[in-house]
Amino acid sequence: MRHFLHIADYSPRELKAMLDLADKLKKERARGGNRPLLKGRVLGMVFQKPSLRTRVSFDMAMRHLGGDALYLSPAEIGLGQRESVADVARVLSGYVDAIMARTFSHQHILDLAQWASVPVINGLSDYNHPCQALADALTIQERKGRLKGLRVAYVGDGFNVANSLLHICAKLGAHFSIASPAGYELTPRVVALGGEFAAASGSAIRLTHDPREAVQDADVVYTDTWTSMGQEQEAEIRRQAFAGFQVNDDLLGLARPDAIVLHCLPAHRGEEITDAVMDGPHSAVFQQAENRMHAQKAILVHLLAEKPKTAPARKPAARAGKKPARRR
Ligand code: CP
Ligand code: NVA
């Protein structure tokens, strides 16, 4: 049984296979057909934080695939407070076919995976956001035709979204540069892991405190909120620390003329990104948001769909001259 907890756990081949499947399922749906690959299956969705995209895209993904999803709000579950994470994992495993969880502490995701007897999907923690990264890669592939050799620039907080983005870029051969203010960089461990993946794929990682350096000649410019969920009390300090890290027309002017702009959303317009960029010709943010659903279908099918059984070898006919039974 596999979980989907970190991009780091998946090989480039597996990630490419999931991107191909997402692309295929998206095209099939556009032609008017959903395949009931997960008929009768139910996804339990545990949320400790608010969500628009993750909640609705997983719910719709399950419906399109012939299954269903159950939303479990922060107040209902009280993960780790009303009941231990291990107990929640074991109880839910008796009811649902897979668990998707959005938690504060990444340890809660790891504990769920340890104790559940069904696949667990990480719907964002304080460490990473792998579902987002798969949708980001799908969007880049759709817009640019490839990831390998592209320059992806991330401007802002070296936090959960940047972590998974670095790892998927490094796995799939895209060069990654990140500009964060001092004190808000990706952790050395995340960067070191990314360095191993980049060495294997032949891509480069650049770390800087200068957004202009990061964005120079970029094919993709990415940003995220300066204040993530759970950090609201730091909002003012962060606003000061991140001044100068806004993705605006001036900064975007340093990227390639055909660069695309991505944002995981929700956006804080006027802070990390301007209205002009969000709504401008380079923006791919709403395609990216829709792609959460298509990418997650591929994750769900990868984890849950029955693998086709290999046909048993046919026995040779017992006597010479006897016709083998006709195949039905
Ligand atoms: N990008 C993302 O995960 O959005 P939500 O917080 O709305 O789920
Ligand atoms: N970094 C943001 C991402 C939201 C999808 C947060 O954790 O709030």
mmCIF file of C-alpha atoms and ligand atoms in Angstrom:
data_model
loop_
_atom_site.group_PDB
_atom_site.id
_atom_site.type_symbol
_atom_site.label_atom_id
_atom_site.label_comp_id
_atom_site.label_asym_id
_atom_site.label_seq_id
_atom_site.Cartn_x
_atom_site.Cartn_y
_atom_site.Cartn_z
ATOM 1 C CA MET A 1 0.000 0.000 0.000
ATOM 2 C CA ARG A 2 1.324 3.434 -0.974
ATOM 3 C CA HIS A 3 0.592 6.860 0.489
ATOM 4 C CA PHE A 4 1.054 10.257 -1.183
ATOM 5 C CA LEU A 5 2.879 12.260 1.466
ATOM 6 C CA HIS A 6 5.919 13.823 -0.203
ATOM 7 C CA ILE A 7 7.077 14.391 -3.779
ATOM 8 C CA ALA A 8 10.408 13.043 -2.527
ATOM 9 C CA ASP A 9 8.861 9.556 -2.115
ATOM 10 C CA TYR A 10 8.086 9.229 -5.826
ATOM 11 C CA SER A 11 10.468 8.508 -8.683
ATOM 12 C CA PRO A 12 10.579 10.757 -11.744
ATOM 13 C CA ARG A 13 9.033 7.879 -13.693
ATOM 14 C CA GLU A 14 6.091 7.584 -11.309
ATOM 15 C CA LEU A 15 5.559 11.349 -11.296
ATOM 16 C CA LYS A 16 5.584 11.431 -15.105
ATOM 17 C CA ALA A 17 3.116 8.540 -15.205
ATOM 18 C CA MET A 18 0.765 10.445 -12.881
ATOM 19 C CA LEU A 19 1.088 13.583 -15.025
ATOM 20 C CA ASP A 20 0.281 11.550 -18.137
ATOM 21 C CA LEU A 21 -2.744 10.007 -16.449
ATOM 22 C CA ALA A 22 -3.947 13.429 -15.238
ATOM 23 C CA ASP A 23 -3.612 14.765 -18.766
ATOM 24 C CA LYS A 24 -5.506 11.798 -20.187
ATOM 25 C CA LEU A 25 -8.343 12.023 -17.665
ATOM 26 C CA LYS A 26 -8.600 15.782 -18.227
ATOM 27 C CA LYS A 27 -8.879 15.306 -21.994
ATOM 28 C CA GLU A 28 -11.418 12.506 -21.608
ATOM 29 C CA ARG A 29 -13.557 14.715 -19.405
ATOM 30 C CA ALA A 30 -13.297 17.606 -21.887
ATOM 31 C CA ARG A 31 -14.661 15.220 -24.534
ATOM 32 C CA GLY A 32 -17.600 14.532 -22.220
ATOM 33 C CA GLY A 33 -16.548 11.282 -20.576
ATOM 34 C CA ASN A 34 -15.659 10.493 -16.990
ATOM 35 C CA ARG A 35 -14.397 6.990 -16.313
ATOM 36 C CA PRO A 36 -15.785 5.338 -13.142
ATOM 37 C CA LEU A 37 -12.363 4.052 -12.120
ATOM 38 C CA LEU A 38 -13.159 4.422 -8.405
ATOM 39 C CA LYS A 39 -16.784 3.311 -8.438
ATOM 40 C CA GLY A 40 -18.109 2.862 -4.919
ATOM 41 C CA ARG A 41 -14.927 4.127 -3.241
ATOM 42 C CA VAL A 42 -15.049 6.824 -0.563
ATOM 43 C CA LEU A 43 -12.395 9.359 0.394
ATOM 44 C CA GLY A 44 -12.448 10.719 3.956
ATOM 45 C CA MET A 45 -11.203 14.323 4.008
ATOM 46 C CA VAL A 46 -9.832 15.540 7.343
ATOM 47 C CA PHE A 47 -9.292 19.296 7.585
ATOM 48 C CA GLN A 48 -7.616 21.188 10.408
ATOM 49 C CA LYS A 49 -7.469 24.381 8.313
ATOM 50 C CA PRO A 50 -9.736 26.172 5.822
ATOM 51 C CA SER A 51 -9.715 25.257 2.127
ATOM 52 C CA LEU A 52 -11.452 26.037 -1.140
ATOM 53 C CA ARG A 53 -9.363 24.261 -3.791
ATOM 54 C CA THR A 54 -8.306 21.162 -1.884
ATOM 55 C CA ARG A 55 -11.754 20.458 -0.526
ATOM 56 C CA VAL A 56 -13.738 21.014 -3.718
ATOM 57 C CA SER A 57 -11.202 19.539 -6.143
ATOM 58 C CA PHE A 58 -10.889 16.276 -4.187
ATOM 59 C CA ASP A 59 -14.654 16.052 -3.756
ATOM 60 C CA MET A 60 -15.295 16.578 -7.469
ATOM 61 C CA ALA A 61 -12.438 14.270 -8.454
ATOM 62 C CA MET A 62 -14.046 11.437 -6.474
ATOM 63 C CA ARG A 63 -17.495 12.139 -7.944
ATOM 64 C CA HIS A 64 -16.167 12.171 -11.501
ATOM 65 C CA LEU A 65 -14.439 8.844 -10.854
ATOM 66 C CA GLY A 66 -17.683 7.264 -9.638
ATOM 67 C CA GLY A 67 -16.894 7.482 -5.922
ATOM 68 C CA ASP A 68 -17.712 9.852 -3.105
ATOM 69 C CA ALA A 69 -15.977 12.054 -0.547
ATOM 70 C CA LEU A 70 -16.757 12.906 3.069
ATOM 71 C CA TYR A 71 -15.748 16.309 4.428
ATOM 72 C CA LEU A 72 -14.718 16.232 8.083
ATOM 73 C CA SER A 73 -14.323 19.711 9.523
ATOM 74 C CA PRO A 74 -11.732 20.794 12.104
ATOM 75 C CA ALA A 75 -14.437 21.029 14.766
ATOM 76 C CA GLU A 76 -15.780 17.521 14.104
ATOM 77 C CA ILE A 77 -12.570 15.537 14.330
ATOM 78 C CA GLY A 78 -10.404 17.507 16.737
ATOM 79 C CA LEU A 79 -7.381 15.627 15.382
ATOM 80 C CA GLY A 80 -4.942 14.988 18.229
ATOM 81 C CA GLN A 81 -7.140 16.837 20.728
ATOM 82 C CA ARG A 82 -10.549 15.199 20.972
ATOM 83 C CA GLU A 83 -8.937 11.924 19.963
ATOM 84 C CA SER A 84 -5.404 10.760 19.223
ATOM 85 C CA VAL A 85 -4.211 10.776 15.620
ATOM 86 C CA ALA A 86 -3.539 7.028 15.799
ATOM 87 C CA ASP A 87 -7.110 6.345 16.938
ATOM 88 C CA VAL A 88 -8.613 8.593 14.242
ATOM 89 C CA ALA A 89 -6.506 6.779 11.617
ATOM 90 C CA ARG A 90 -7.629 3.335 12.753
ATOM 91 C CA VAL A 91 -11.296 4.248 13.112
ATOM 92 C CA LEU A 92 -11.483 6.005 9.731
ATOM 93 C CA SER A 93 -9.703 3.101 8.036
ATOM 94 C CA GLY A 94 -12.699 0.950 8.915
ATOM 95 C CA TYR A 95 -15.107 3.259 7.085
ATOM 96 C CA VAL A 96 -13.362 4.799 4.076
ATOM 97 C CA ASP A 97 -11.059 3.634 1.284
ATOM 98 C CA ALA A 98 -8.530 6.475 1.567
ATOM 99 C CA ILE A 99 -7.840 9.448 3.828
ATOM 100 C CA MET A 100 -6.845 12.919 2.658
ATOM 101 C CA ALA A 101 -5.692 15.188 5.475
ATOM 102 C CA ARG A 102 -4.755 18.849 5.836
ATOM 103 C CA THR A 103 -2.985 19.411 9.124
ATOM 104 C CA PHE A 104 -0.876 21.982 10.902
ATOM 105 C CA SER A 105 1.842 19.632 12.095
ATOM 106 C CA HIS A 106 3.442 17.407 9.463
ATOM 107 C CA GLN A 107 3.901 14.816 12.209
ATOM 108 C CA HIS A 108 0.123 14.342 12.164
ATOM 109 C CA ILE A 109 0.299 13.386 8.467
ATOM 110 C CA LEU A 110 3.087 10.917 9.223
ATOM 111 C CA ASP A 111 1.159 9.482 12.178
ATOM 112 C CA LEU A 112 -1.988 9.060 10.095
ATOM 113 C CA ALA A 113 0.023 7.182 7.472
ATOM 114 C CA GLN A 114 1.642 5.019 10.133
ATOM 115 C CA TRP A 115 -1.635 3.982 11.719
ATOM 116 C CA ALA A 116 -4.091 3.922 8.819
ATOM 117 C CA SER A 117 -4.674 0.708 6.912
ATOM 118 C CA VAL A 118 -5.807 2.683 3.845
ATOM 119 C CA PRO A 119 -3.765 5.106 1.681
ATOM 120 C CA VAL A 120 -3.196 8.585 3.139
ATOM 121 C CA ILE A 121 -2.852 11.699 0.967
ATOM 122 C CA ASN A 122 -1.197 14.852 2.279
ATOM 123 C CA GLY A 123 -3.485 17.809 1.493
ATOM 124 C CA LEU A 124 -0.967 20.329 2.957
ATOM 125 C CA SER A 125 0.949 20.475 6.204
ATOM 126 C CA ASP A 126 3.396 22.939 7.720
ATOM 127 C CA TYR A 127 6.123 21.052 5.808
ATOM 128 C CA ASN A 128 4.896 20.561 2.246
ATOM 129 C CA HIS A 129 2.052 20.511 -0.300
ATOM 130 C CA PRO A 130 2.664 17.660 -2.757
ATOM 131 C CA CYS A 131 -0.804 17.695 -4.409
ATOM 132 C CA GLN A 132 -0.232 21.337 -5.284
ATOM 133 C CA ALA A 133 3.156 20.541 -6.803
ATOM 134 C CA LEU A 134 1.722 17.853 -9.066
ATOM 135 C CA ALA A 135 -0.920 20.313 -10.323
ATOM 136 C CA ASP A 136 1.807 22.934 -10.796
ATOM 137 C CA ALA A 137 3.862 20.522 -12.907
ATOM 138 C CA LEU A 138 0.777 19.637 -14.970
ATOM 139 C CA THR A 139 0.137 23.330 -15.624
ATOM 140 C CA ILE A 140 3.746 24.007 -16.627
ATOM 141 C CA GLN A 141 3.709 20.988 -18.923
ATOM 142 C CA GLU A 142 0.466 22.144 -20.553
ATOM 143 C CA ARG A 143 1.696 25.698 -21.075
ATOM 144 C CA LYS A 144 5.300 24.962 -21.988
ATOM 145 C CA GLY A 145 5.155 21.414 -23.325
ATOM 146 C CA ARG A 146 7.818 20.149 -20.901
ATOM 147 C CA LEU A 147 9.538 20.700 -17.570
ATOM 148 C CA LYS A 148 13.047 19.549 -18.379
ATOM 149 C CA GLY A 149 15.423 22.465 -18.870
ATOM 150 C CA LEU A 150 12.878 25.154 -17.968
ATOM 151 C CA ARG A 151 13.720 27.845 -15.423
ATOM 152 C CA VAL A 152 11.250 28.042 -12.552
ATOM 153 C CA ALA A 153 11.627 31.019 -10.197
ATOM 154 C CA TYR A 154 9.905 31.146 -6.826
ATOM 155 C CA VAL A 155 9.700 34.474 -5.008
ATOM 156 C CA GLY A 156 8.636 34.507 -1.352
ATOM 157 C CA ASP A 157 8.356 32.307 1.686
ATOM 158 C CA GLY A 158 10.504 29.158 1.727
ATOM 159 C CA PHE A 159 7.658 27.177 3.238
ATOM 160 C CA ASN A 160 5.354 24.259 2.375
ATOM 161 C CA VAL A 161 4.490 25.150 -1.235
ATOM 162 C CA ALA A 162 8.088 26.053 -2.144
ATOM 163 C CA ASN A 163 9.331 22.796 -0.629
ATOM 164 C CA SER A 164 7.198 20.558 -2.857
ATOM 165 C CA LEU A 165 7.763 22.787 -5.895
ATOM 166 C CA LEU A 166 11.541 22.552 -5.491
ATOM 167 C CA HIS A 167 11.349 18.782 -5.206
ATOM 168 C CA ILE A 168 9.125 18.242 -8.243
ATOM 169 C CA CYS A 169 11.236 20.610 -10.364
ATOM 170 C CA ALA A 170 14.419 18.849 -9.296
ATOM 171 C CA LYS A 171 12.910 15.399 -9.938
ATOM 172 C CA LEU A 172 11.677 16.370 -13.404
ATOM 173 C CA GLY A 173 14.726 18.317 -14.531
ATOM 174 C CA ALA A 174 13.539 21.940 -14.281
ATOM 175 C CA HIS A 175 16.050 24.489 -12.948
ATOM 176 C CA PHE A 176 14.785 26.093 -9.739
ATOM 177 C CA SER A 177 15.754 29.450 -8.290
ATOM 178 C CA ILE A 178 14.242 30.804 -5.106
ATOM 179 C CA ALA A 179 14.455 34.271 -3.559
ATOM 180 C CA SER A 180 13.338 34.529 0.064
ATOM 181 C CA PRO A 181 14.050 37.185 2.684
ATOM 182 C CA ALA A 182 16.696 36.309 5.277
ATOM 183 C CA GLY A 183 15.109 34.141 7.941
ATOM 184 C CA TYR A 184 12.431 32.787 5.582
ATOM 185 C CA GLU A 185 14.554 30.461 3.436
ATOM 186 C CA LEU A 186 13.850 26.785 2.729
ATOM 187 C CA THR A 187 15.477 24.592 5.369
ATOM 188 C CA PRO A 188 18.946 23.173 4.553
ATOM 189 C CA ARG A 189 17.498 19.654 4.723
ATOM 190 C CA VAL A 190 14.846 20.392 2.081
ATOM 191 C CA VAL A 191 17.474 22.042 -0.136
ATOM 192 C CA ALA A 192 19.918 19.148 0.324
ATOM 193 C CA LEU A 193 17.247 16.636 -0.664
ATOM 194 C CA GLY A 194 16.370 18.791 -3.676
ATOM 195 C CA GLY A 195 20.092 18.866 -4.542
ATOM 196 C CA GLU A 196 20.175 15.058 -4.719
ATOM 197 C CA PHE A 197 17.171 14.979 -7.069
ATOM 198 C CA ALA A 198 18.612 17.804 -9.188
ATOM 199 C CA ALA A 199 21.948 15.996 -9.509
ATOM 200 C CA ALA A 200 20.106 12.925 -10.791
ATOM 201 C CA SER A 201 18.026 14.874 -13.324
ATOM 202 C CA GLY A 202 20.775 17.291 -14.388
ATOM 203 C CA SER A 203 19.054 20.468 -13.184
ATOM 204 C CA ALA A 204 20.349 23.328 -11.040
ATOM 205 C CA ILE A 205 19.139 25.006 -7.847
ATOM 206 C CA ARG A 206 19.890 28.648 -7.058
ATOM 207 C CA LEU A 207 19.212 30.232 -3.654
ATOM 208 C CA THR A 208 19.224 34.007 -3.266
ATOM 209 C CA HIS A 209 17.806 36.881 -1.256
ATOM 210 C CA ASP A 210 17.338 38.936 -4.418
ATOM 211 C CA PRO A 211 14.024 38.471 -6.278
ATOM 212 C CA ARG A 212 15.483 40.109 -9.388
ATOM 213 C CA GLU A 213 18.290 37.586 -9.563
ATOM 214 C CA ALA A 214 15.856 34.682 -9.145
ATOM 215 C CA VAL A 215 13.433 35.882 -11.812
ATOM 216 C CA GLN A 216 16.014 36.802 -14.475
ATOM 217 C CA ASP A 217 15.164 34.881 -17.690
ATOM 218 C CA ALA A 218 12.651 32.655 -15.904
ATOM 219 C CA ASP A 219 10.054 30.654 -17.850
ATOM 220 C CA VAL A 220 7.821 30.359 -14.782
ATOM 221 C CA VAL A 221 7.427 32.874 -11.945
ATOM 222 C CA TYR A 222 5.733 31.509 -8.831
ATOM 223 C CA THR A 223 4.688 33.060 -5.540
ATOM 224 C CA ASP A 224 2.639 32.211 -2.446
ATOM 225 C CA THR A 225 1.201 34.153 0.456
ATOM 226 C CA TRP A 226 3.637 35.859 2.850
ATOM 227 C CA THR A 227 1.567 34.714 5.833
ATOM 228 C CA SER A 228 0.447 31.098 5.788
ATOM 229 C CA MET A 229 -2.460 29.593 7.686
ATOM 230 C CA GLY A 230 -1.538 29.434 11.355
ATOM 231 C CA GLN A 231 0.948 32.350 11.152
ATOM 232 C CA GLU A 232 -1.630 35.135 11.281
ATOM 233 C CA GLN A 233 -0.106 36.693 14.403
ATOM 234 C CA GLU A 234 3.114 37.288 12.418
ATOM 235 C CA ALA A 235 1.364 39.048 9.525
ATOM 236 C CA GLU A 236 2.725 42.534 10.250
ATOM 237 C CA ILE A 237 6.333 41.424 10.786
ATOM 238 C CA ARG A 238 6.106 39.358 7.620
ATOM 239 C CA ARG A 239 4.695 42.249 5.599
ATOM 240 C CA GLN A 240 7.838 44.186 6.499
ATOM 241 C CA ALA A 241 10.208 41.272 5.881
ATOM 242 C CA PHE A 242 8.706 40.515 2.462
ATOM 243 C CA ALA A 243 8.522 44.119 1.206
ATOM 244 C CA GLY A 244 10.365 44.034 -2.127
ATOM 245 C CA PHE A 245 9.284 40.440 -2.787
ATOM 246 C CA GLN A 246 6.093 41.343 -4.623
ATOM 247 C CA VAL A 247 5.504 39.815 -8.056
ATOM 248 C CA ASN A 248 4.556 42.899 -10.077
ATOM 249 C CA ASP A 249 5.030 44.069 -13.659
ATOM 250 C CA ASP A 250 8.460 45.462 -12.860
ATOM 251 C CA LEU A 251 9.765 42.127 -11.534
ATOM 252 C CA LEU A 252 7.992 40.105 -14.224
ATOM 253 C CA GLY A 253 9.717 42.272 -16.830
ATOM 254 C CA LEU A 254 12.971 40.471 -15.979
ATOM 255 C CA ALA A 255 11.539 37.058 -16.864
ATOM 256 C CA ARG A 256 11.330 35.714 -20.400
ATOM 257 C CA PRO A 257 8.743 37.511 -22.544
ATOM 258 C CA ASP A 258 6.617 34.353 -22.701
ATOM 259 C CA ALA A 259 6.926 33.552 -18.973
ATOM 260 C CA ILE A 260 3.893 32.264 -17.114
ATOM 261 C CA VAL A 261 2.912 33.265 -13.586
ATOM 262 C CA LEU A 262 1.691 30.722 -11.041
ATOM 263 C CA HIS A 263 0.273 31.073 -7.528
ATOM 264 C CA CYS A 264 -1.134 28.222 -5.449
ATOM 265 C CA LEU A 265 -3.879 30.573 -4.150
ATOM 266 C CA PRO A 266 -5.466 31.995 -2.078
ATOM 267 C CA ALA A 267 -3.762 35.205 -3.236
ATOM 268 C CA HIS A 268 -3.420 38.346 -1.193
ATOM 269 C CA ARG A 269 -3.698 40.816 -4.027
ATOM 270 C CA GLY A 270 -1.582 43.884 -3.435
ATOM 271 C CA GLU A 271 0.816 41.950 -1.178
ATOM 272 C CA GLU A 272 2.756 39.091 -2.797
ATOM 273 C CA ILE A 273 1.161 39.707 -6.214
ATOM 274 C CA THR A 274 -0.505 42.645 -7.935
ATOM 275 C CA ASP A 275 -3.919 42.630 -9.614
ATOM 276 C CA ALA A 276 -2.204 43.498 -12.902
ATOM 277 C CA VAL A 277 -0.083 40.322 -12.791
ATOM 278 C CA MET A 278 -2.814 38.033 -11.415
ATOM 279 C CA ASP A 279 -5.232 39.137 -14.122
ATOM 280 C CA GLY A 280 -2.638 39.810 -16.825
ATOM 281 C CA PRO A 281 -1.706 37.853 -19.943
ATOM 282 C CA HIS A 282 1.068 35.843 -18.248
ATOM 283 C CA SER A 283 -1.143 34.504 -15.475
ATOM 284 C CA ALA A 284 -2.011 30.800 -15.525
ATOM 285 C CA VAL A 285 -3.347 30.724 -11.970
ATOM 286 C CA PHE A 286 -6.910 29.651 -12.699
ATOM 287 C CA GLN A 287 -5.827 26.871 -15.049
ATOM 288 C CA GLN A 288 -3.440 25.854 -12.239
ATOM 289 C CA ALA A 289 -6.302 25.836 -9.712
ATOM 290 C CA GLU A 290 -8.457 23.679 -12.007
ATOM 291 C CA ASN A 291 -5.535 21.324 -12.479
ATOM 292 C CA ARG A 292 -5.644 20.438 -8.788
ATOM 293 C CA MET A 293 -8.666 18.307 -9.645
ATOM 294 C CA HIS A 294 -7.084 16.586 -12.632
ATOM 295 C CA ALA A 295 -3.776 15.946 -10.869
ATOM 296 C CA GLN A 296 -5.525 14.558 -7.800
ATOM 297 C CA LYS A 297 -7.577 12.182 -9.931
ATOM 298 C CA ALA A 298 -4.279 10.692 -11.059
ATOM 299 C CA ILE A 299 -3.112 10.407 -7.432
ATOM 300 C CA LEU A 300 -6.382 8.759 -6.370
ATOM 301 C CA VAL A 301 -6.368 6.300 -9.268
ATOM 302 C CA HIS A 302 -2.690 5.540 -8.666
ATOM 303 C CA LEU A 303 -3.386 4.721 -5.011
ATOM 304 C CA LEU A 304 -6.822 3.117 -5.240
ATOM 305 C CA ALA A 305 -7.699 1.676 -8.620
ATOM 306 C CA GLU A 306 -7.623 -2.083 -8.941
ATOM 307 C CA LYS A 307 -4.587 -3.160 -10.887
ATOM 308 C CA PRO A 308 -5.700 -5.306 -13.831
ATOM 309 C CA LYS A 309 -4.990 -8.931 -12.954
ATOM 310 C CA THR A 310 -2.708 -10.713 -15.379
ATOM 311 C CA ALA A 311 -4.614 -13.415 -17.234
ATOM 312 C CA PRO A 312 -3.747 -16.944 -15.979
ATOM 313 C CA ALA A 313 -1.657 -18.933 -18.424
ATOM 314 C CA ARG A 314 -3.825 -21.265 -20.496
ATOM 315 C CA LYS A 315 -3.318 -24.935 -19.801
ATOM 316 C CA PRO A 316 -2.168 -26.922 -22.811
ATOM 317 C CA ALA A 317 -4.811 -29.273 -24.212
ATOM 318 C CA ALA A 318 -4.666 -32.617 -22.342
ATOM 319 C CA ARG A 319 -4.666 -34.844 -25.402
ATOM 320 C CA ALA A 320 -3.290 -34.316 -28.824
ATOM 321 C CA GLY A 321 -6.044 -33.326 -31.175
ATOM 322 C CA LYS A 322 -8.323 -31.966 -28.429
ATOM 323 C CA LYS A 323 -9.419 -28.461 -29.174
ATOM 324 C CA PRO A 324 -8.698 -25.943 -26.443
ATOM 325 C CA ALA A 325 -11.876 -24.574 -24.844
ATOM 326 C CA ARG A 326 -13.217 -21.593 -26.713
ATOM 327 C CA ARG A 327 -12.380 -18.334 -24.970
ATOM 328 C CA ARG A 328 -15.344 -16.334 -23.824
HETATM 329 N N1 CP B 1 -3.904 25.947 -2.959
HETATM 330 C C1 CP B 1 -4.674 25.402 -2.015
HETATM 331 O O1 CP B 1 -4.347 24.379 -1.431
HETATM 332 O O2 CP B 1 -5.855 26.060 -1.795
HETATM 333 P P1 CP B 1 -6.858 25.790 -0.595
HETATM 334 O O3 CP B 1 -6.175 26.253 0.662
HETATM 335 O O4 CP B 1 -8.078 26.637 -0.899
HETATM 336 O O5 CP B 1 -7.193 24.339 -0.534
HETATM 337 N N1 NVA B 2 1.513 28.536 2.254
HETATM 338 C C1 NVA B 2 0.076 28.566 2.246
HETATM 339 C C2 NVA B 2 -0.467 27.689 1.181
HETATM 340 C C3 NVA B 2 -1.956 27.649 1.070
HETATM 341 C C4 NVA B 2 -2.448 26.704 0.021
HETATM 342 C C5 NVA B 2 -0.432 28.133 3.598
HETATM 343 O O1 NVA B 2 0.136 27.192 4.179
HETATM 344 O O2 NVA B 2 -1.372 28.761 4.115
#
